[in-house]
Amino acid sequence: EIVLTQSPGTLSLSPGERATLSCRASQSVSSGYLAWYQQKPGQAPRLLIYGASSRATGIPDRFSGSGSGTDFTLTISRLEPEDFAVYYCQQYGSSPPWTFGQGTKVEIK
Amino acid sequence: QVQLVQSGAEVKKPGASVKVSCKASGYTFTRYYMHWVRQAPGQGLEWMGIINPSGGSTSYAQKFQGRVTMTRDASTSTVYMELSSLRSEDTAVYYCARNSGSFLYWGQGTLVTVSS
């Protein structure tokens, strides 16, 4: 089973700042099958990025994903007020099982 | 448009079972596998298992083997997740999510509370 470790646990930033979230896998993620989700309180997760770097339909271009192998990054170029949320990475290249990281909370500083 | 509509909140006693439904619409039901994911209060996302709506085959996370059963009814485009021998640690929101490798479509979630 691939274990995903996200860092930092919490990121305190101001609107307009750049956010950089990390996701490290315990072994290589096959074919870059790594996704990122955003979750707000009381809502289901929302797919942002799939295939490590492809934006899902309707996702603003301030969200970008990069990485390969065991190291992946989600970057939010300029934080908007609606971007403060919890973000999860997920691998689907070596599944089952599908696995998620423990999450990074992006909070307003 | 694709929609996954789940059944309502449940309150169960320890040792009981719960069965949550997820009704799909807006696409061909048998073409996409369906996952179940849960989230305990204040915690992260935990994958529980997957079902093939076409043939009914399943794969469960090791943690839930022996306690979870996923089934489907193709006539109503509905998948079900039944969890037995409930304990307080099973209190969580349970989601269905359609497989496309990643999970683009999610149900709204069903809160299951286990309390004596």
mmCIF file of C-alpha atoms in Angstrom:
data_model
loop_
_atom_site.group_PDB
_atom_site.id
_atom_site.type_symbol
_atom_site.label_atom_id
_atom_site.label_comp_id
_atom_site.label_asym_id
_atom_site.label_seq_id
_atom_site.Cartn_x
_atom_site.Cartn_y
_atom_site.Cartn_z
ATOM 1 C CA GLU A 1 0.000 0.000 0.000
ATOM 2 C CA ILE A 2 1.302 3.464 -0.910
ATOM 3 C CA VAL A 3 1.329 5.862 2.042
ATOM 4 C CA LEU A 4 0.979 9.562 1.226
ATOM 5 C CA THR A 5 2.393 12.153 3.618
ATOM 6 C CA GLN A 6 1.310 15.761 3.222
ATOM 7 C CA SER A 7 3.131 18.789 4.555
ATOM 8 C CA PRO A 8 2.722 21.112 6.210
ATOM 9 C CA GLY A 9 -0.256 20.135 8.343
ATOM 10 C CA THR A 10 -1.439 23.736 8.426
ATOM 11 C CA LEU A 11 -0.482 26.671 6.235
ATOM 12 C CA SER A 12 -1.295 30.166 7.515
ATOM 13 C CA LEU A 13 -1.345 32.695 4.695
ATOM 14 C CA SER A 14 -3.037 35.914 3.640
ATOM 15 C CA PRO A 15 -5.222 36.429 0.563
ATOM 16 C CA GLY A 16 -3.055 37.183 -2.457
ATOM 17 C CA GLU A 17 -0.155 35.077 -1.211
ATOM 18 C CA ARG A 18 1.186 31.940 -2.865
ATOM 19 C CA ALA A 19 0.494 28.542 -1.306
ATOM 20 C CA THR A 20 2.739 25.534 -1.840
ATOM 21 C CA LEU A 21 1.483 22.162 -0.591
ATOM 22 C CA SER A 22 3.564 18.985 -0.645
ATOM 23 C CA CYS A 23 2.582 15.332 -0.980
ATOM 24 C CA ARG A 24 5.237 12.634 -0.657
ATOM 25 C CA ALA A 25 4.593 8.985 -1.477
ATOM 26 C CA SER A 26 6.209 5.990 0.223
ATOM 27 C CA GLN A 27 6.898 4.506 -3.225
ATOM 28 C CA SER A 28 6.674 5.729 -6.772
ATOM 29 C CA VAL A 29 3.178 6.601 -7.956
ATOM 30 C CA SER A 30 2.542 4.733 -11.184
ATOM 31 C CA SER A 31 2.147 6.925 -14.278
ATOM 32 C CA GLY A 32 1.728 10.045 -12.190
ATOM 33 C CA TYR A 33 -1.732 8.959 -11.092
ATOM 34 C CA LEU A 34 -1.928 11.562 -8.352
ATOM 35 C CA ALA A 35 -4.950 13.766 -7.671
ATOM 36 C CA TRP A 36 -5.632 16.769 -5.456
ATOM 37 C CA TYR A 37 -8.945 17.614 -3.791
ATOM 38 C CA GLN A 38 -10.268 20.648 -1.967
ATOM 39 C CA GLN A 39 -12.753 20.226 0.857
ATOM 40 C CA LYS A 40 -14.715 22.905 2.685
ATOM 41 C CA PRO A 41 -16.665 22.288 5.907
ATOM 42 C CA GLY A 42 -19.863 20.360 5.368
ATOM 43 C CA GLN A 43 -19.091 19.651 1.722
ATOM 44 C CA ALA A 44 -17.895 16.671 -0.268
ATOM 45 C CA PRO A 45 -14.358 16.878 -1.642
ATOM 46 C CA ARG A 46 -13.940 18.627 -5.000
ATOM 47 C CA LEU A 47 -11.464 17.337 -7.589
ATOM 48 C CA LEU A 48 -8.915 19.997 -8.528
ATOM 49 C CA ILE A 49 -6.058 18.153 -10.251
ATOM 50 C CA TYR A 50 -5.685 14.672 -11.756
ATOM 51 C CA GLY A 51 -2.748 12.986 -13.437
ATOM 52 C CA ALA A 52 -0.488 15.101 -11.202
ATOM 53 C CA SER A 53 -0.856 18.233 -13.342
ATOM 54 C CA SER A 54 -4.158 18.320 -15.265
ATOM 55 C CA ARG A 55 -6.818 20.684 -13.983
ATOM 56 C CA ALA A 56 -10.326 19.309 -13.681
ATOM 57 C CA THR A 57 -13.087 21.074 -15.613
ATOM 58 C CA GLY A 58 -13.916 24.497 -14.234
ATOM 59 C CA ILE A 59 -10.908 24.747 -11.917
ATOM 60 C CA PRO A 60 -9.262 28.206 -12.048
ATOM 61 C CA ASP A 61 -5.764 28.389 -13.493
ATOM 62 C CA ARG A 62 -4.357 29.732 -10.209
ATOM 63 C CA PHE A 63 -4.336 26.046 -9.170
ATOM 64 C CA SER A 64 -1.487 24.005 -10.607
ATOM 65 C CA GLY A 65 -0.030 20.587 -9.883
ATOM 66 C CA SER A 66 3.430 19.246 -10.526
ATOM 67 C CA GLY A 67 5.721 16.383 -9.648
ATOM 68 C CA SER A 68 6.401 12.769 -10.439
ATOM 69 C CA GLY A 69 7.658 9.609 -8.811
ATOM 70 C CA THR A 70 7.319 10.187 -5.089
ATOM 71 C CA ASP A 71 7.160 13.988 -4.784
ATOM 72 C CA PHE A 72 4.183 16.090 -5.799
ATOM 73 C CA THR A 73 3.180 19.714 -5.269
ATOM 74 C CA LEU A 74 -0.039 21.687 -5.427
ATOM 75 C CA THR A 75 0.482 25.416 -5.935
ATOM 76 C CA ILE A 76 -2.134 28.120 -5.556
ATOM 77 C CA SER A 77 -0.568 31.148 -7.201
ATOM 78 C CA ARG A 78 -2.619 33.856 -5.477
ATOM 79 C CA LEU A 79 -4.973 32.863 -2.702
ATOM 80 C CA GLU A 80 -8.570 33.997 -3.038
ATOM 81 C CA PRO A 81 -10.870 34.073 0.021
ATOM 82 C CA GLU A 82 -12.697 30.973 -1.227
ATOM 83 C CA ASP A 83 -9.438 28.958 -1.364
ATOM 84 C CA PHE A 84 -9.118 28.633 2.401
ATOM 85 C CA ALA A 85 -9.963 24.983 2.925
ATOM 86 C CA VAL A 86 -8.424 21.559 3.480
ATOM 87 C CA TYR A 87 -6.539 19.925 0.613
ATOM 88 C CA TYR A 88 -5.949 16.203 0.130
ATOM 89 C CA CYS A 89 -3.748 14.308 -2.269
ATOM 90 C CA GLN A 90 -4.722 10.833 -3.484
ATOM 91 C CA GLN A 91 -2.963 8.177 -5.493
ATOM 92 C CA TYR A 92 -4.785 5.883 -7.883
ATOM 93 C CA GLY A 93 -1.883 4.327 -9.770
ATOM 94 C CA SER A 94 -1.321 1.345 -7.508
ATOM 95 C CA SER A 95 -4.799 0.431 -6.452
ATOM 96 C CA PRO A 96 -6.535 -1.114 -4.731
ATOM 97 C CA PRO A 97 -6.265 0.350 -2.254
ATOM 98 C CA TRP A 98 -6.772 3.967 -3.291
ATOM 99 C CA THR A 99 -5.051 6.054 -0.628
ATOM 100 C CA PHE A 100 -5.279 9.645 0.564
ATOM 101 C CA GLY A 101 -2.871 11.908 2.354
ATOM 102 C CA GLN A 102 -3.872 13.176 5.780
ATOM 103 C CA GLY A 103 -4.625 16.672 4.476
ATOM 104 C CA THR A 104 -3.228 20.209 4.628
ATOM 105 C CA LYS A 105 -5.368 22.978 6.039
ATOM 106 C CA VAL A 106 -4.878 26.380 4.419
ATOM 107 C CA GLU A 107 -6.071 28.988 6.884
ATOM 108 C CA ILE A 108 -6.267 32.758 6.894
ATOM 109 C CA LYS A 109 -3.355 34.392 8.672
ATOM 110 C CA GLN B 1 -25.670 15.921 -15.528
ATOM 111 C CA VAL B 2 -24.140 13.285 -13.299
ATOM 112 C CA GLN B 3 -25.732 13.069 -9.859
ATOM 113 C CA LEU B 4 -25.106 10.774 -6.920
ATOM 114 C CA VAL B 5 -27.832 11.075 -4.297
ATOM 115 C CA GLN B 6 -27.332 9.314 -0.986
ATOM 116 C CA SER B 7 -29.774 8.235 1.678
ATOM 117 C CA GLY B 8 -30.344 10.232 4.838
ATOM 118 C CA ALA B 9 -28.584 10.350 8.172
ATOM 119 C CA GLU B 10 -28.710 7.320 10.452
ATOM 120 C CA VAL B 11 -28.323 6.790 14.188
ATOM 121 C CA LYS B 12 -27.373 3.280 15.252
ATOM 122 C CA LYS B 13 -26.469 1.493 18.459
ATOM 123 C CA PRO B 14 -23.153 -0.279 18.892
ATOM 124 C CA GLY B 15 -23.250 -3.753 17.396
ATOM 125 C CA ALA B 16 -25.948 -2.887 14.865
ATOM 126 C CA SER B 17 -25.607 -2.625 11.081
ATOM 127 C CA VAL B 18 -26.249 0.266 8.731
ATOM 128 C CA LYS B 19 -27.000 0.255 5.011
ATOM 129 C CA VAL B 20 -26.385 3.431 3.007
ATOM 130 C CA SER B 21 -27.618 3.879 -0.552
ATOM 131 C CA CYS B 22 -26.277 5.933 -3.450
ATOM 132 C CA LYS B 23 -28.548 6.476 -6.457
ATOM 133 C CA ALA B 24 -26.798 7.422 -9.685
ATOM 134 C CA SER B 25 -28.245 9.359 -12.601
ATOM 135 C CA GLY B 26 -27.073 11.222 -15.679
ATOM 136 C CA TYR B 27 -24.853 8.475 -17.075
ATOM 137 C CA THR B 28 -24.804 4.766 -17.886
ATOM 138 C CA PHE B 29 -24.715 3.176 -14.442
ATOM 139 C CA THR B 30 -22.875 0.016 -15.448
ATOM 140 C CA ARG B 31 -19.973 1.816 -17.139
ATOM 141 C CA TYR B 32 -18.276 3.202 -14.029
ATOM 142 C CA TYR B 33 -17.132 1.520 -10.856
ATOM 143 C CA MET B 34 -18.252 3.155 -7.608
ATOM 144 C CA HIS B 35 -16.188 3.779 -4.488
ATOM 145 C CA TRP B 36 -17.132 4.319 -0.857
ATOM 146 C CA VAL B 37 -15.064 6.723 1.236
ATOM 147 C CA ARG B 38 -15.633 7.757 4.835
ATOM 148 C CA GLN B 39 -14.595 10.686 6.973
ATOM 149 C CA ALA B 40 -14.736 10.645 10.763
ATOM 150 C CA PRO B 41 -15.417 13.988 12.494
ATOM 151 C CA GLY B 42 -12.437 16.290 12.061
ATOM 152 C CA GLN B 43 -10.433 13.577 10.313
ATOM 153 C CA GLY B 44 -9.235 12.806 6.804
ATOM 154 C CA LEU B 45 -10.630 10.704 3.971
ATOM 155 C CA GLU B 46 -10.525 6.929 4.218
ATOM 156 C CA TRP B 47 -11.131 4.619 1.271
ATOM 157 C CA MET B 48 -13.402 1.693 2.110
ATOM 158 C CA GLY B 49 -13.879 -0.220 -1.115
ATOM 159 C CA ILE B 50 -15.127 -0.363 -4.682
ATOM 160 C CA ILE B 51 -17.886 -2.137 -6.575
ATOM 161 C CA ASN B 52 -18.338 -2.889 -10.248
ATOM 162 C CA PRO B 53 -21.986 -2.029 -10.972
ATOM 163 C CA SER B 54 -21.916 -4.239 -14.039
ATOM 164 C CA GLY B 55 -21.034 -7.591 -12.513
ATOM 165 C CA GLY B 56 -21.180 -6.759 -8.824
ATOM 166 C CA SER B 57 -17.557 -7.665 -8.088
ATOM 167 C CA THR B 58 -16.023 -5.878 -5.137
ATOM 168 C CA SER B 59 -12.714 -5.053 -3.505
ATOM 169 C CA TYR B 60 -12.569 -3.895 0.093
ATOM 170 C CA ALA B 61 -9.909 -2.168 2.146
ATOM 171 C CA GLN B 62 -8.290 -4.670 4.467
ATOM 172 C CA LYS B 63 -9.455 -2.702 7.500
ATOM 173 C CA PHE B 64 -13.105 -3.358 6.644
ATOM 174 C CA GLN B 65 -12.864 -6.937 5.372
ATOM 175 C CA GLY B 66 -15.508 -9.055 7.029
ATOM 176 C CA ARG B 67 -17.587 -6.060 8.156
ATOM 177 C CA VAL B 68 -18.481 -4.302 4.899
ATOM 178 C CA THR B 69 -20.646 -5.459 2.024
ATOM 179 C CA MET B 70 -21.157 -3.469 -1.164
ATOM 180 C CA THR B 71 -23.969 -4.383 -3.498
ATOM 181 C CA ARG B 72 -25.810 -2.857 -6.413
ATOM 182 C CA ASP B 73 -29.230 -2.845 -8.045
ATOM 183 C CA ALA B 74 -28.806 -2.098 -11.725
ATOM 184 C CA SER B 75 -32.573 -1.785 -12.210
ATOM 185 C CA THR B 76 -32.586 1.332 -10.040
ATOM 186 C CA SER B 77 -28.993 2.478 -10.663
ATOM 187 C CA THR B 78 -28.277 2.258 -6.962
ATOM 188 C CA VAL B 79 -25.274 1.016 -5.025
ATOM 189 C CA TYR B 80 -25.361 0.102 -1.367
ATOM 190 C CA MET B 81 -22.799 -0.059 1.409
ATOM 191 C CA GLU B 82 -23.602 -2.073 4.501
ATOM 192 C CA LEU B 83 -21.352 -1.921 7.549
ATOM 193 C CA SER B 84 -21.934 -4.342 10.404
ATOM 194 C CA SER B 85 -20.842 -4.671 14.033
ATOM 195 C CA LEU B 86 -20.851 -0.920 14.378
ATOM 196 C CA ARG B 87 -18.749 0.752 17.044
ATOM 197 C CA SER B 88 -18.378 4.360 18.103
ATOM 198 C CA GLU B 89 -15.313 4.746 15.866
ATOM 199 C CA ASP B 90 -17.549 4.163 12.835
ATOM 200 C CA THR B 91 -19.266 7.503 13.423
ATOM 201 C CA ALA B 92 -18.498 9.307 10.188
ATOM 202 C CA VAL B 93 -19.805 10.794 6.981
ATOM 203 C CA TYR B 94 -19.921 8.125 4.292
ATOM 204 C CA TYR B 95 -19.542 9.154 0.654
ATOM 205 C CA CYS B 96 -20.011 7.332 -2.620
ATOM 206 C CA ALA B 97 -17.791 8.529 -5.468
ATOM 207 C CA ARG B 98 -17.751 7.526 -9.118
ATOM 208 C CA ASN B 99 -14.495 6.093 -10.396
ATOM 209 C CA SER B 100 -12.604 7.743 -13.217
ATOM 210 C CA GLY B 101 -9.244 6.876 -11.709
ATOM 211 C CA SER B 102 -9.626 10.027 -9.662
ATOM 212 C CA PHE B 103 -13.001 10.866 -8.150
ATOM 213 C CA LEU B 104 -14.756 13.618 -10.082
ATOM 214 C CA TYR B 105 -18.291 12.958 -8.870
ATOM 215 C CA TRP B 106 -19.250 12.509 -5.216
ATOM 216 C CA GLY B 107 -22.470 11.977 -3.356
ATOM 217 C CA GLN B 108 -23.509 14.541 -0.771
ATOM 218 C CA GLY B 109 -22.511 12.281 2.097
ATOM 219 C CA THR B 110 -24.481 10.367 4.733
ATOM 220 C CA LEU B 111 -23.804 10.918 8.417
ATOM 221 C CA VAL B 112 -23.853 7.712 10.414
ATOM 222 C CA THR B 113 -23.783 8.197 14.182
ATOM 223 C CA VAL B 114 -23.069 5.220 16.423
ATOM 224 C CA SER B 115 -24.152 5.875 19.972
ATOM 225 C CA SER B 116 -25.695 3.968 22.829
#
